[in-house]
Structures are given as structure tokens and as C-alpha cells.
Short mmCIF file of C-alpha atoms and ligand atoms in Angstrom, two decimals:
data_model
loop_
_atom_site.label_atom_id
_atom_site.label_comp_id
_atom_site.label_asym_id
_atom_site.label_seq_id
_atom_site.Cartn_x
_atom_site.Cartn_y
_atom_site.Cartn_z
CA MET A 26 0.00 0.00 0.00
CA LYS A 27 1.35 3.41 -0.97
CA ALA A 28 2.49 5.61 1.90
CA VAL A 29 1.06 9.13 1.88
CA THR A 30 1.84 12.23 3.91
CA ILE A 31 -0.61 13.64 6.44
CA ASP A 32 -1.15 16.88 4.51
CA THR A 33 -2.55 14.85 1.59
CA LEU A 34 -4.96 12.64 3.56
CA ALA A 35 -8.19 14.52 2.84
CA PRO A 36 -8.64 13.31 -0.77
CA HIS A 37 -8.27 9.72 0.50
CA ILE A 38 -11.44 9.69 2.61
CA GLY A 39 -12.97 6.21 2.43
CA GLN A 40 -9.70 4.61 1.31
CA ARG A 41 -7.03 2.57 3.05
CA VAL A 42 -3.61 4.22 3.17
CA THR A 43 -0.35 4.01 5.08
CA ILE A 44 1.30 6.93 6.85
CA ARG A 45 4.70 7.08 8.51
CA GLY A 46 5.58 9.39 11.34
CA TRP A 47 6.16 9.84 15.04
CA ILE A 48 3.87 9.57 18.05
CA HIS A 49 3.09 13.08 19.21
CA ASN A 50 0.65 12.05 21.88
CA ARG A 51 -1.09 8.93 23.10
CA ARG A 52 -4.24 8.59 25.13
CA ALA A 53 -5.95 5.36 26.12
CA ALA A 54 -9.60 4.68 26.93
CA LYS A 55 -11.39 1.37 27.44
CA GLY A 56 -10.69 -0.75 24.36
CA LEU A 57 -9.39 2.28 22.44
CA VAL A 58 -6.05 3.98 21.94
CA PHE A 59 -5.95 7.48 20.46
CA LEU A 60 -2.68 8.34 18.79
CA VAL A 61 -1.82 11.80 17.54
CA VAL A 62 0.76 11.22 14.84
CA ARG A 63 2.97 13.82 13.20
CA ASP A 64 5.04 13.37 10.07
CA GLY A 65 6.33 16.90 9.57
CA THR A 66 3.56 17.81 7.15
CA GLY A 67 0.81 17.84 9.75
CA LEU A 68 -0.90 16.02 12.59
CA VAL A 69 -3.61 13.41 12.46
CA GLN A 70 -5.48 11.47 15.09
CA CYS A 71 -5.35 7.70 14.61
CA VAL A 72 -7.76 5.51 16.51
CA VAL A 73 -6.90 1.92 17.38
CA ASN A 74 -9.93 -0.12 18.33
CA GLN A 75 -9.16 -3.34 20.19
CA LYS A 76 -12.13 -5.10 18.49
CA ASP A 77 -10.91 -4.40 14.95
CA ALA A 78 -7.14 -4.37 15.32
CA GLU A 79 -4.89 -7.37 14.87
CA PRO A 80 -3.63 -8.59 18.27
CA ASP A 81 -0.02 -7.47 17.80
CA THR A 82 -1.19 -4.06 16.58
CA TRP A 83 -3.20 -3.68 19.77
CA LEU A 84 -0.20 -4.63 21.91
CA THR A 85 2.04 -2.18 20.04
CA ALA A 86 -0.55 0.59 20.40
CA GLU A 87 -0.76 0.04 24.14
CA SER A 88 2.99 0.29 24.60
CA LEU A 89 3.75 3.22 22.28
CA THR A 90 5.84 6.03 23.71
CA GLN A 91 6.09 9.67 22.74
CA GLU A 92 8.25 10.23 19.61
CA SER A 93 8.42 6.56 18.69
CA ALA A 94 8.52 6.13 14.92
CA VAL A 95 5.68 4.17 13.34
CA ALA A 96 4.04 3.12 10.11
CA ILE A 97 0.27 3.03 10.31
CA ALA A 98 -2.19 1.51 7.89
CA GLY A 99 -5.87 2.26 8.14
CA GLU A 100 -8.94 3.84 6.68
CA VAL A 101 -9.23 7.61 6.31
CA VAL A 102 -12.55 8.86 7.64
CA ALA A 103 -14.02 12.33 7.66
CA ASP A 104 -14.20 13.97 11.06
CA ALA A 105 -14.92 17.68 11.08
CA ARG A 106 -13.73 18.05 14.68
CA GLN A 107 -10.17 17.07 13.76
CA VAL A 108 -7.48 19.32 12.29
CA GLY A 109 -7.46 18.70 8.56
CA GLY A 110 -10.99 17.29 8.84
CA VAL A 111 -9.90 13.65 8.90
CA GLU A 112 -9.04 10.83 11.26
CA MET A 113 -7.57 7.39 10.66
CA GLN A 114 -9.04 4.11 11.83
CA VAL A 115 -6.04 1.90 12.33
CA THR A 116 -5.89 -1.65 11.08
CA ARG A 117 -2.17 -2.24 11.27
CA LEU A 118 0.55 -0.56 13.22
CA GLU A 119 4.24 -1.20 12.79
CA LEU A 120 6.85 0.09 15.21
CA ILE A 121 9.90 1.41 13.33
CA HIS A 122 11.78 2.64 16.36
CA LYS A 123 10.85 2.90 19.99
CA ALA A 124 11.81 6.17 21.72
CA VAL A 125 12.60 5.81 25.40
CA ASP A 126 12.11 8.70 27.83
CA TYR A 127 11.78 11.53 25.31
CA PRO A 128 12.91 14.53 27.33
CA ILE A 129 10.33 17.07 26.12
CA THR A 130 7.09 15.89 27.67
CA PRO A 131 3.64 17.42 27.11
CA LYS A 132 4.05 19.39 30.34
CA ALA A 133 5.41 22.86 29.77
CA HIS A 134 9.16 23.50 30.03
CA GLY A 135 11.17 26.66 30.52
CA VAL A 136 12.78 28.21 27.48
CA GLU A 137 16.38 27.51 28.57
CA PHE A 138 15.58 23.82 28.99
CA LEU A 139 14.09 23.81 25.50
CA MET A 140 16.96 25.79 23.94
CA GLU A 141 19.40 23.15 25.21
CA ARG A 142 17.26 20.58 23.41
CA ARG A 143 16.63 22.65 20.32
CA HIS A 144 17.42 19.62 18.12
CA LEU A 145 14.33 17.91 19.58
CA TRP A 146 12.25 20.99 20.33
CA LEU A 147 12.00 21.63 16.57
CA ARG A 148 9.57 18.71 16.42
CA SER A 149 6.97 20.54 18.47
CA ARG A 150 3.83 22.09 17.07
CA HIS A 151 4.81 25.70 17.73
CA GLN A 152 8.20 25.27 16.12
CA TRP A 153 6.56 23.53 13.20
CA ALA A 154 4.34 26.56 12.66
CA ILE A 155 7.21 29.04 12.98
CA MET A 156 9.54 27.23 10.58
CA ARG A 157 6.78 26.85 8.01
CA ILE A 158 6.00 30.55 8.20
CA ARG A 159 9.73 31.28 7.86
CA ASN A 160 9.71 29.15 4.72
CA ARG A 161 6.61 30.94 3.42
CA ILE A 162 8.27 34.33 3.98
CA ILE A 163 11.46 33.24 2.19
CA MET A 164 9.42 32.14 -0.82
CA SER A 165 7.41 35.41 -0.82
CA ILE A 166 10.63 37.40 -0.86
CA HIS A 167 12.08 35.45 -3.78
CA HIS A 168 8.84 35.64 -5.75
CA PHE A 169 8.48 39.35 -5.07
CA PHE A 170 11.91 40.20 -6.42
CA GLN A 171 12.04 37.66 -9.22
CA GLU A 172 8.68 38.82 -10.59
CA GLN A 173 10.12 42.33 -10.88
CA GLY A 174 13.27 41.32 -12.71
CA PHE A 175 15.71 41.50 -9.81
CA LEU A 176 18.81 39.30 -10.06
CA GLN A 177 19.57 37.24 -6.97
CA MET A 178 23.29 37.34 -6.16
CA ASP A 179 25.40 35.94 -3.36
CA ALA A 180 27.70 38.35 -1.59
CA PRO A 181 30.89 36.93 -0.07
CA ILE A 182 30.79 35.86 3.56
CA LEU A 183 34.53 36.28 4.10
CA THR A 184 35.43 39.93 3.65
CA GLU A 185 38.32 42.27 4.25
CA ASN A 186 36.27 45.33 5.17
CA ALA A 187 33.58 46.53 7.53
CA VAL A 188 30.24 47.74 6.19
CA GLU A 189 28.30 48.82 9.24
CA GLY A 190 31.12 50.14 11.44
CA THR A 191 34.09 48.27 12.85
CA SER A 192 32.85 47.55 16.35
CA THR A 193 30.69 44.55 15.59
CA LEU A 194 32.91 42.39 13.38
CA PHE A 195 33.84 38.76 13.95
CA GLY A 196 37.50 38.65 13.02
CA ILE A 197 39.16 35.58 11.57
CA ASP A 198 42.60 34.64 10.36
CA TYR A 199 42.66 34.32 6.58
CA PHE A 200 46.03 32.66 5.93
CA GLY A 201 47.80 35.24 8.03
CA GLN A 202 45.74 38.18 6.79
CA PRO A 203 43.01 39.60 9.04
CA ALA A 204 39.52 39.05 7.64
CA TYR A 205 35.94 39.25 8.90
CA LEU A 206 32.62 37.49 8.65
CA THR A 207 30.41 39.86 6.68
CA GLN A 208 28.01 42.21 8.47
CA SER A 209 26.13 42.99 5.27
CA GLY A 210 26.32 42.21 1.57
CA GLN A 211 25.54 45.78 0.65
CA LEU A 212 28.87 46.96 -0.77
CA HIS A 213 29.12 43.97 -3.07
CA GLY A 214 25.42 44.44 -3.83
CA GLU A 215 26.18 47.96 -5.05
CA VAL A 216 28.81 46.54 -7.39
CA MET A 217 26.26 44.12 -8.80
CA ALA A 218 23.59 46.83 -9.20
CA MET A 219 25.97 48.76 -11.45
CA ALA A 220 26.42 45.59 -13.50
CA PHE A 221 22.85 44.17 -13.39
CA ASN A 222 20.61 47.15 -12.49
CA LYS A 223 18.40 45.58 -9.80
CA ILE A 224 19.74 42.83 -7.58
CA TYR A 225 19.14 41.31 -4.18
CA THR A 226 21.29 39.27 -1.87
CA PHE A 227 19.89 36.64 0.48
CA GLY A 228 22.51 35.42 2.83
CA PRO A 229 23.87 35.01 6.33
CA THR A 230 25.34 38.05 8.07
CA PHE A 231 27.18 38.33 11.36
CA ARG A 232 27.27 40.87 14.17
CA ALA A 233 29.56 40.61 17.17
CA GLU A 234 27.55 43.01 19.32
CA LYS A 235 27.59 41.87 22.90
CA SER A 236 23.93 42.78 23.28
CA LYS A 237 21.62 40.28 24.82
CA THR A 238 18.27 41.61 23.68
CA ARG A 239 15.20 39.91 22.27
CA ARG A 240 16.04 41.36 18.84
CA HIS A 241 19.71 40.43 18.45
CA LEU A 242 21.30 37.36 16.96
CA THR A 243 25.01 37.08 16.18
CA GLU A 244 24.19 35.21 12.96
CA PHE A 245 21.12 36.22 11.02
CA TRP A 246 19.85 36.20 7.44
CA MET A 247 19.48 39.40 5.54
CA ILE A 248 17.82 40.23 2.25
CA GLU A 249 19.45 43.23 0.60
CA PRO A 250 18.01 44.70 -2.60
CA GLU A 251 20.12 47.30 -4.37
CA MET A 252 18.82 49.31 -7.31
CA ALA A 253 20.55 51.60 -9.81
CA PHE A 254 18.72 54.88 -10.47
CA TYR A 255 16.53 54.59 -7.34
CA ASP A 256 16.22 57.55 -5.00
CA LEU A 257 15.08 57.43 -1.37
CA ASP A 258 11.36 57.69 -2.21
CA MET A 259 11.51 54.81 -4.68
CA ASN A 260 13.43 52.83 -2.08
CA MET A 261 10.71 53.41 0.53
CA GLU A 262 8.03 52.39 -1.92
CA LEU A 263 9.83 49.13 -2.69
CA ALA A 264 10.14 48.39 1.03
CA GLU A 265 6.39 48.99 1.47
CA ASP A 266 5.50 46.69 -1.41
CA LEU A 267 7.76 43.96 -0.09
CA LEU A 268 6.31 44.04 3.43
CA CYS A 269 2.73 44.10 2.10
CA ARG A 270 3.48 41.06 -0.03
CA ILE A 271 4.99 39.19 2.92
CA ALA A 272 2.00 39.93 5.16
CA GLN A 273 -0.58 39.11 2.49
CA ASP A 274 1.05 35.82 1.51
CA ALA A 275 1.25 34.80 5.16
CA LEU A 276 -2.45 35.53 5.64
CA LYS A 277 -3.34 33.66 2.48
CA ASP A 278 -1.12 30.59 2.83
CA SER A 279 -0.22 30.27 6.51
CA SER A 280 -3.55 30.57 8.26
CA VAL A 281 -3.22 27.19 9.97
CA GLU A 282 0.25 28.06 11.25
CA LEU A 283 -0.83 31.52 12.41
CA GLU A 284 -3.68 29.90 14.31
CA VAL A 285 -1.35 27.41 16.00
CA LEU A 286 0.66 30.41 17.21
CA GLY A 287 -2.44 32.29 18.33
CA ARG A 288 -1.39 35.23 16.14
CA LYS A 289 -3.82 38.13 16.00
CA VAL A 290 -4.39 38.23 12.23
CA SER A 291 -6.15 41.60 12.25
CA ALA A 292 -2.73 43.13 12.96
CA LEU A 293 -1.44 41.63 9.72
CA GLN A 294 -4.54 42.53 7.75
CA SER A 295 -3.92 46.21 8.37
CA VAL A 296 -0.49 46.05 6.71
CA ARG A 297 -1.48 48.03 3.61
CA LYS A 298 -0.05 50.88 1.59
CA PRO A 299 0.58 53.66 2.19
CA PHE A 300 2.68 53.23 5.32
CA VAL A 301 3.25 56.23 7.52
CA ARG A 302 6.46 58.03 6.59
CA ILE A 303 7.85 60.45 9.11
CA SER A 304 11.14 62.25 9.26
CA TYR A 305 13.53 61.54 12.12
CA THR A 306 12.96 65.11 13.33
CA ASP A 307 9.17 64.58 13.49
CA ALA A 308 9.73 61.22 15.17
CA VAL A 309 11.74 62.93 17.89
CA ASP A 310 8.91 65.44 18.40
CA LEU A 311 6.43 62.58 18.61
CA LEU A 312 8.55 60.79 21.22
CA ASN A 313 8.75 63.95 23.31
CA SER A 314 5.01 64.62 23.05
CA ASP A 315 2.13 64.10 25.49
CA LYS A 316 0.65 61.69 22.96
CA THR A 317 3.47 59.26 23.65
CA ALA A 318 3.21 59.75 27.41
CA ASP A 319 -0.53 59.03 27.20
CA LEU A 320 0.06 55.87 25.18
CA LEU A 321 2.42 54.66 27.86
CA SER A 322 -0.07 55.37 30.62
CA THR A 323 -2.79 53.46 28.77
CA HIS A 324 -0.40 50.57 28.24
CA GLU A 325 0.56 50.61 31.88
CA SER A 326 -3.03 50.38 33.09
CA THR A 327 -3.81 47.60 30.58
CA LEU A 328 -0.90 45.64 31.98
CA ARG A 329 -1.97 46.23 35.57
CA THR A 330 -5.45 44.91 34.76
CA GLU A 331 -3.94 41.82 33.11
CA GLN A 332 -1.68 41.33 36.12
CA ILE A 333 -4.64 41.34 38.51
CA GLU A 334 -6.60 38.91 36.32
CA LEU A 335 -3.69 36.52 36.11
CA GLU A 336 -3.05 36.63 39.83
CA LYS A 337 -6.73 35.83 40.43
CA GLU A 338 -6.55 32.90 38.02
CA ARG A 339 -3.39 31.63 39.71
CA ALA A 340 -5.01 31.76 43.14
CA HIS A 341 -8.11 30.00 41.85
CA ASN A 342 -6.07 27.26 40.13
CA SER A 343 -4.05 26.52 43.20
CA SER A 344 -7.21 26.29 45.31
CA VAL A 345 -8.68 23.60 43.03
CA TYR A 346 -5.40 21.77 42.41
CA GLY A 347 -5.66 19.36 45.36
CA GLN A 348 -8.95 17.85 44.20
CA ALA A 349 -8.13 17.83 40.47
CA LYS A 350 -7.89 14.64 38.41
CA LYS A 351 -4.48 13.64 37.05
CA TRP A 352 -5.09 14.97 33.51
CA LYS A 353 -6.46 18.20 34.93
CA LYS A 354 -3.40 18.59 37.16
CA ARG A 355 -1.18 18.33 34.09
CA ARG A 356 -3.16 21.07 32.41
CA LEU A 357 -2.98 23.23 35.52
CA ASP A 358 0.78 22.71 35.72
CA ALA A 359 1.19 23.83 32.14
CA ARG A 360 -1.04 26.83 32.69
CA ALA A 361 0.89 27.75 35.85
CA ILE A 362 4.11 27.94 33.86
CA GLU A 363 2.39 30.15 31.29
CA ILE A 364 0.91 32.41 33.93
CA ASN A 365 4.19 32.78 35.78
CA ALA A 366 6.12 33.53 32.60
CA ARG A 367 3.60 36.19 31.59
CA LEU A 368 3.56 37.69 35.07
CA ASP A 369 7.36 37.91 34.99
CA GLU A 370 7.15 39.68 31.65
CA ILE A 371 4.56 42.11 32.96
CA THR A 372 6.59 42.87 36.07
CA GLU A 373 9.62 43.50 33.89
CA VAL A 374 7.73 45.86 31.57
CA LEU A 375 6.10 47.69 34.47
CA ARG A 376 9.53 48.16 35.99
CA ASN A 377 10.82 49.54 32.68
CA ILE A 378 7.95 51.87 31.89
CA PRO A 379 9.26 54.80 33.95
CA VAL A 380 12.61 54.45 32.16
CA TRP A 381 10.90 54.34 28.77
CA ARG A 382 8.79 57.34 29.69
CA SER A 383 11.69 59.52 30.70
CA SER A 384 13.87 58.34 27.82
CA ALA A 385 11.14 59.28 25.33
CA ARG A 386 10.30 62.58 27.01
CA SER A 387 13.90 63.72 27.17
CA PHE A 388 15.11 62.23 23.89
CA GLU A 389 17.33 64.79 22.20
CA TRP A 390 17.69 65.42 18.49
CA GLY A 391 20.90 63.79 17.27
CA GLY A 392 20.81 60.50 19.15
CA ASP A 393 19.97 57.08 17.76
CA PHE A 394 16.70 55.48 18.82
CA GLY A 395 16.91 52.73 21.38
CA GLY A 396 14.71 49.64 21.41
CA SER A 397 12.10 51.24 23.65
CA ASP A 398 11.93 54.40 21.52
CA GLU A 399 11.28 52.27 18.44
CA THR A 400 8.61 50.34 20.31
CA LEU A 401 6.87 53.53 21.40
CA LEU A 402 6.98 55.06 17.93
CA SER A 403 5.46 51.95 16.39
CA TRP A 404 2.57 51.95 18.88
CA HIS A 405 1.24 55.13 17.31
CA PHE A 406 0.43 53.37 14.03
CA ASP A 407 -1.45 50.25 12.97
CA ARG A 408 1.03 49.41 10.20
CA PRO A 409 4.77 49.65 9.67
CA VAL A 410 6.17 53.16 9.95
CA ILE A 411 9.11 54.46 7.92
CA VAL A 412 11.42 56.90 9.67
CA HIS A 413 13.68 58.76 7.23
CA ARG A 414 16.41 61.40 7.18
CA TYR A 415 18.42 60.56 10.29
CA PRO A 416 21.29 62.66 11.56
CA ALA A 417 24.28 61.65 9.43
CA ALA A 418 26.35 61.21 12.59
CA VAL A 419 24.40 58.12 13.71
CA LYS A 420 24.42 56.44 10.31
CA ALA A 421 26.99 54.52 8.25
CA PHE A 422 29.72 56.17 6.13
CA TYR A 423 28.12 55.33 2.77
CA MET A 424 24.89 57.32 3.19
CA LYS A 425 24.11 60.19 0.87
CA ARG A 426 23.47 63.54 2.52
CA ASP A 427 20.15 65.33 2.21
CA PRO A 428 20.73 68.15 -0.31
CA GLU A 429 18.25 70.27 1.69
CA ASP A 430 20.03 69.83 5.04
CA ASP A 431 23.62 68.66 5.26
CA ARG A 432 23.21 67.40 8.84
CA LEU A 433 20.89 64.67 7.58
CA ALA A 434 21.54 61.38 5.80
CA LEU A 435 19.06 60.02 3.25
CA GLY A 436 18.62 56.90 5.35
CA MET A 437 15.44 55.11 6.33
CA ASP A 438 14.41 52.52 8.89
CA VAL A 439 11.16 50.61 8.80
CA LEU A 440 9.72 49.85 12.22
CA ALA A 441 7.31 46.95 12.42
CA PRO A 442 3.99 47.59 14.17
CA GLU A 443 3.12 46.36 17.69
CA GLY A 444 6.60 47.07 19.01
CA PHE A 445 8.48 44.48 16.97
CA GLY A 446 11.18 47.03 16.25
CA GLU A 447 13.35 47.84 13.25
CA ILE A 448 13.02 45.25 10.51
CA ILE A 449 14.54 47.24 7.63
CA GLY A 450 17.47 49.64 7.47
CA GLY A 451 18.64 51.30 4.28
CA GLY A 452 18.79 54.44 2.21
CA GLN A 453 20.23 56.26 -0.75
CA ARG A 454 23.97 55.81 -1.25
CA ALA A 455 26.59 58.51 -1.56
CA ASP A 456 27.52 58.66 -5.26
CA ASP A 457 30.16 61.39 -5.20
CA LEU A 458 33.79 60.24 -5.15
CA ALA A 459 35.30 63.12 -3.16
CA PHE A 460 32.55 62.97 -0.52
CA LEU A 461 32.95 59.23 -0.06
CA GLU A 462 36.75 59.49 0.16
CA ALA A 463 36.35 62.04 2.91
CA GLN A 464 33.85 59.82 4.75
CA ILE A 465 36.18 56.83 4.64
CA GLU A 466 38.90 58.94 6.16
CA LYS A 467 36.57 60.42 8.78
CA HIS A 468 35.37 56.97 9.85
CA GLN A 469 39.01 55.80 9.94
CA LEU A 470 38.38 52.96 7.53
CA PRO A 471 41.32 51.38 5.68
CA ARG A 472 41.30 53.19 2.36
CA GLU A 473 42.95 50.39 0.30
CA ALA A 474 40.20 47.91 1.18
CA PHE A 475 37.62 50.30 -0.29
CA GLU A 476 39.31 51.14 -3.60
CA TRP A 477 37.07 48.78 -5.54
CA TYR A 478 34.03 50.35 -3.89
CA LEU A 479 35.28 53.81 -4.83
CA ASP A 480 35.65 52.65 -8.44
CA LEU A 481 31.84 52.61 -8.63
CA ARG A 482 32.03 56.40 -8.15
CA ARG A 483 34.83 56.73 -10.73
CA TYR A 484 33.20 54.93 -13.63
CA GLY A 485 29.62 55.88 -14.39
CA SER A 486 28.42 56.78 -10.90
CA VAL A 487 24.62 57.02 -10.66
CA PRO A 488 22.09 57.65 -7.90
CA HIS A 489 21.25 54.33 -6.28
CA SER A 490 19.56 52.97 -3.19
CA GLY A 491 18.87 49.81 -1.30
CA PHE A 492 17.99 48.34 2.05
CA GLY A 493 18.42 45.31 4.26
CA LEU A 494 15.51 43.29 5.65
CA GLY A 495 16.31 41.14 8.67
CA LEU A 496 14.67 37.76 8.11
CA GLU A 497 14.43 36.69 11.75
CA ARG A 498 12.93 39.97 12.92
CA THR A 499 10.42 39.71 10.09
CA VAL A 500 9.51 36.17 11.13
CA SER A 501 9.08 37.23 14.75
CA TRP A 502 6.79 40.06 13.68
CA ILE A 503 4.64 37.91 11.36
CA CYS A 504 4.44 35.12 13.96
CA GLY A 505 3.91 37.53 16.85
CA LEU A 506 6.90 36.23 18.83
CA ASP A 507 8.50 38.64 21.22
CA HIS A 508 11.96 37.07 20.89
CA VAL A 509 13.97 36.23 17.74
CA ARG A 510 15.48 33.06 19.24
CA GLU A 511 12.73 30.77 17.92
CA THR A 512 12.64 32.23 14.41
CA ILE A 513 15.75 30.42 13.12
CA PRO A 514 16.33 26.67 13.44
CA PHE A 515 19.61 27.00 15.34
CA PRO A 516 19.96 30.44 16.90
CA ARG A 517 23.38 31.93 17.50
CA MET A 518 23.32 34.52 20.24
CA LEU A 519 25.51 35.80 22.99
CA GLY A 520 26.11 32.67 25.07
CA ARG A 521 24.69 30.18 22.58
CA LEU A 522 26.58 28.18 19.96
CA SER A 523 24.88 24.81 20.38
CA PRO A 524 23.21 22.64 19.21
O1 4AD B 1 20.21 48.34 9.80
P1 4AD B 1 21.26 47.36 9.37
O2 4AD B 1 22.48 47.25 10.18
O3 4AD B 1 21.59 47.76 7.86
C1 4AD B 1 22.56 47.23 7.07
O4 4AD B 1 23.27 46.30 7.34
C2 4AD B 1 22.59 47.84 5.69
N1 4AD B 1 23.91 47.59 5.11
C3 4AD B 1 21.49 47.23 4.85
C4 4AD B 1 21.44 47.81 3.48
O5 4AD B 1 21.15 48.98 3.32
N2 4AD B 1 21.68 47.00 2.47
O6 4AD B 1 20.61 45.92 9.28
C5 4AD B 1 19.48 45.69 8.45
C6 4AD B 1 18.46 44.84 9.16
C7 4AD B 1 17.88 45.46 10.43
O7 4AD B 1 16.85 46.35 10.13
C8 4AD B 1 17.40 44.24 11.18
O8 4AD B 1 16.16 43.80 10.66
C9 4AD B 1 18.44 43.21 10.82
O9 4AD B 1 19.04 43.63 9.62
N3 4AD B 1 19.44 43.10 11.88
C10 4AD B 1 19.48 42.11 12.79
N4 4AD B 1 18.69 41.05 12.99
C11 4AD B 1 18.99 40.21 14.01
N5 4AD B 1 20.04 40.37 14.82
C12 4AD B 1 20.89 41.43 14.66
N6 4AD B 1 21.95 41.57 15.45
C13 4AD B 1 20.61 42.36 13.61
N7 4AD B 1 21.21 43.49 13.16
C14 4AD B 1 20.49 43.91 12.11
MG1 MG B 2 19.74 49.59 11.36
#
């Protein structure tokens, strides 16, 4: 009998098929064993009925452990209550491999415990949903650019020069010559834009920042389009179109996954053009304003209400715990971990709010926005907001200056809504040779390593622009995850290099 995957079961209703997968969950009742089986494409409930099953199948079913590998033959029947609308009635069950004492049990675990077992954690339902959405986003990005005639190109990973400032480079020894893991493919992307007009890179990038925040990885994937003859406005428009496409495709094709994650889809539905575009200077005014202070106060009281509700629920749950049945206890245990984690988060935010408030109120023109400033700015809008024209002093050496105000760089950042922070950074590039030479000197960059880059300004220099989209931050925004660590299969962060 042909083996099929769980995602293709529905057309087989009324037929006998075989599936192969792993035991996600097992529950026994009198004369019945309910198996939830996963095969990577989905989950399906398989029912073994002692009356109908062959004797050895019944024995196997009774002894199955979590994550054991199995092949199951049976009839596919319609059952609207099940995910995917089907269930399997098992006739034969073959054990492929028995898993003993799988460490990640259905009870909830802390995130550090799970991170240590990332190689197994990836089998869980949440991780399944996240990785599938990541895949969906990657495909959307490729389709978006390919449909518009962009050439995908791979920038080198080993480089001799810094792109985004020298402080965050991972240095390596390249046969006796110092070299670095790339922070960004942009400079090589600019080369390719002069040769191929519109290009994009899609590759790993590395940052040695010692910051342990929910938005920082040391290794992350970046998508960097670079376009000849694009000015800042065209660049912003392209960024808008890209983010709209990502959100719409996720809504269209990842609804099951978004539901598994409990993502509020209305937040993604409002991602439509035009986005709000505000200048850095206006963003500073907004941060300083009463409007921002009011938003914070509202947020604070919402959190206090939630805190009280959760504390009530916790007290109630512990009062009923003693009399609860075993299955109910398990559920209460899991809920307790959730409640405590959320209460910790709330306490942390409530402790930070006064700091956020005063940092926003007293933010001075000229500084770079911190994480909390970005969060506050994004709360004012229901869709991504583009902040443009930053002070040149806080931006990279390659940015073009605003012809209307020399203090400003023609840079832009896109902040995701709901406080997910900066997901895109980019801008229009300096195209004047003398200006760029002076910048390289001012930033104390090694001139020789940039000669090839300067050649772009010697031979047919044109206005051009581009940006970098951080894949993991985009995944955390679309999935509604407040930390980037679960958005990549094997996160690399300060203090984590394994598994
Ligand atoms: O703003 P960044 O540093 O810009 C550049 O690297 C430009 N050279 C891009 C360009 O114009 N071609 O980084 C771009 C994006 C950020 O907006 C963020 O989404 C992501 O990359 N990013 C990180 N993601 C995870 N962990 C980190 N440490 C990140 N640093 C940047
Ligand atoms: Mg940036």
C-alpha cells in the first residue's frame, strides 16, 4: 500500500492508506487507543480499536511512547472536529523505532531547557508553525523580487572590510591576513547593481555586538536589494510593497500556522499601503510629546489589569489543584508555567515603563533610537512606519546627505507595528567620489580595502539605493513572537553556539 503524507490525507477519505511518522501524543480509553501522529507535514489522530485491530497491533498501540517512529495503515474517515478534517481508523501498526524517555514531555518546560534541546524541540507544534512561516516568507521574498526582474546574487561571507562600522565584526585569520565574517552584503550588492541594475542578496550576516536583547542574533539572514537609479522615495516604496506582499502571503497561505501560534491576524490585515512616513525630526517630536506619554499610561493600566486577572486565576487554580484529576493537574501545571512567565514579563515591563517614559520625554535630536523608543513610535500606528532622514552622525559612512540639510543622511528605517522594532534599514547611497573618500577617512576605515568600492564612483556613478531586511525579525513580527530566538532553526546569540 502506498504511503502518503498527512497533509494529503483529505482526498483519500474512504480509502485505506499508510502513513509514517512519530507519536506526538497517546491517550488510552477502554478498548481504544488514540494516537496523535505527526510526520512533519501535519498532525492526524489515529484511533486503534481493540475489536478491529490485529492482536499485535493492539499490543504495540498500548505500549507506544512519545516520539516513537511508526508506520500506520488504516482507513481515512471524515471527522470535522479534527485538524485537517480527517481521522484514521487503524488496522495495522508497525513500530519502526521505539523512543525511550523523550525529554520534552507534554508538560510545559522553561525556554532555557528547550533551547538546550533545540534539536528535539524543533519537532513541536509551535516550532513547526514558525519554521513553516519562515519558509513561506522566504518564498514570498524570492517571488516578489524575481517577478520584478531583480537578479539574486550571493555576496561573499569572508570579507576584508567593515560595512556597518568596525565595532561589531567577527574577526578571523585568513592565511595570516586579518579578515571578517560579513556584516552585510551591501557593498558587493552595489557593485552588482551597477552591472545588473536591480539585484538582491539573500545570505547570512554576522554581528559581534555583545547585546543580549530579544532582537539580536550574532548570525542572522538578511535580504538586501540594491537598485541603480533609485532615489530614497523609490526605495521606501519598494520596502512597502515587499512588506505588504509578505503579510498578504502569510495571511493567504499560513492561516493554519498563524492559528497554531495564536497570532492576531487583524494586525497583519492592516499592513497596507501607504505606510506612515515620518522624518527623524518629526519622530523625535512625537517621542517627546504628550501623545506618547498618554500611550504609555494606557499601556501601563492595561498591563496592571492583566496582572490582577492573572493573579486571580493563579489563586483559583491553586485552590482547586488538590482535588483535580491527574489529567487536569497536568493542564494546571502547564497553565501555571504560562501564567508565571507572563507575570514575569509584565513585572519587567512595568519596571521599565518609567525608564521608557523619561527616555522618550527627554530624547534629544541627534541620538539614535533605542529599542524602547522604536517600540513607542510603532505603537502610534497600525502598520509599519518608515522613519527617514536621520542625523548623518548616527548612520553609516556610505549614506548620501540630504541636499536640503547637510546634517541629515538620506537613510530610512522601517519599524514593524506592535513594538516588533526595526526590521529594515537602508537608504540612498553617496555617489560622489570626493565625498565618499572624505567619509572613509573620517570613519578611519582602511582606504585600500575600499578602492574597488570607490571605483563605482569613478566609472559611471549614478544615484542608487537599497535596504536590508532582517529575516528573523520579520519572522518574529509575522508570527507575533516577542523574541527572535525561535525564528531560526539553530539560533546563534551571545552565550549560545549549540546545538
Ligand atoms: O540596519 P542594518 O544594520 O543595515 C545594514 O546592514 C545595511 N547595510 C542594509 C542595506 O542597506 N543594504 O541591518 C538591516 C536589518 C535590520 O533592520 C534588522 O532587521 C536586521 O538587519 N538586523 C538584525 N537582525 C537580528 N540580529 C541582529 N543583530 C541584527 N542586526 C540587524
Ligand atoms: Mg539599522
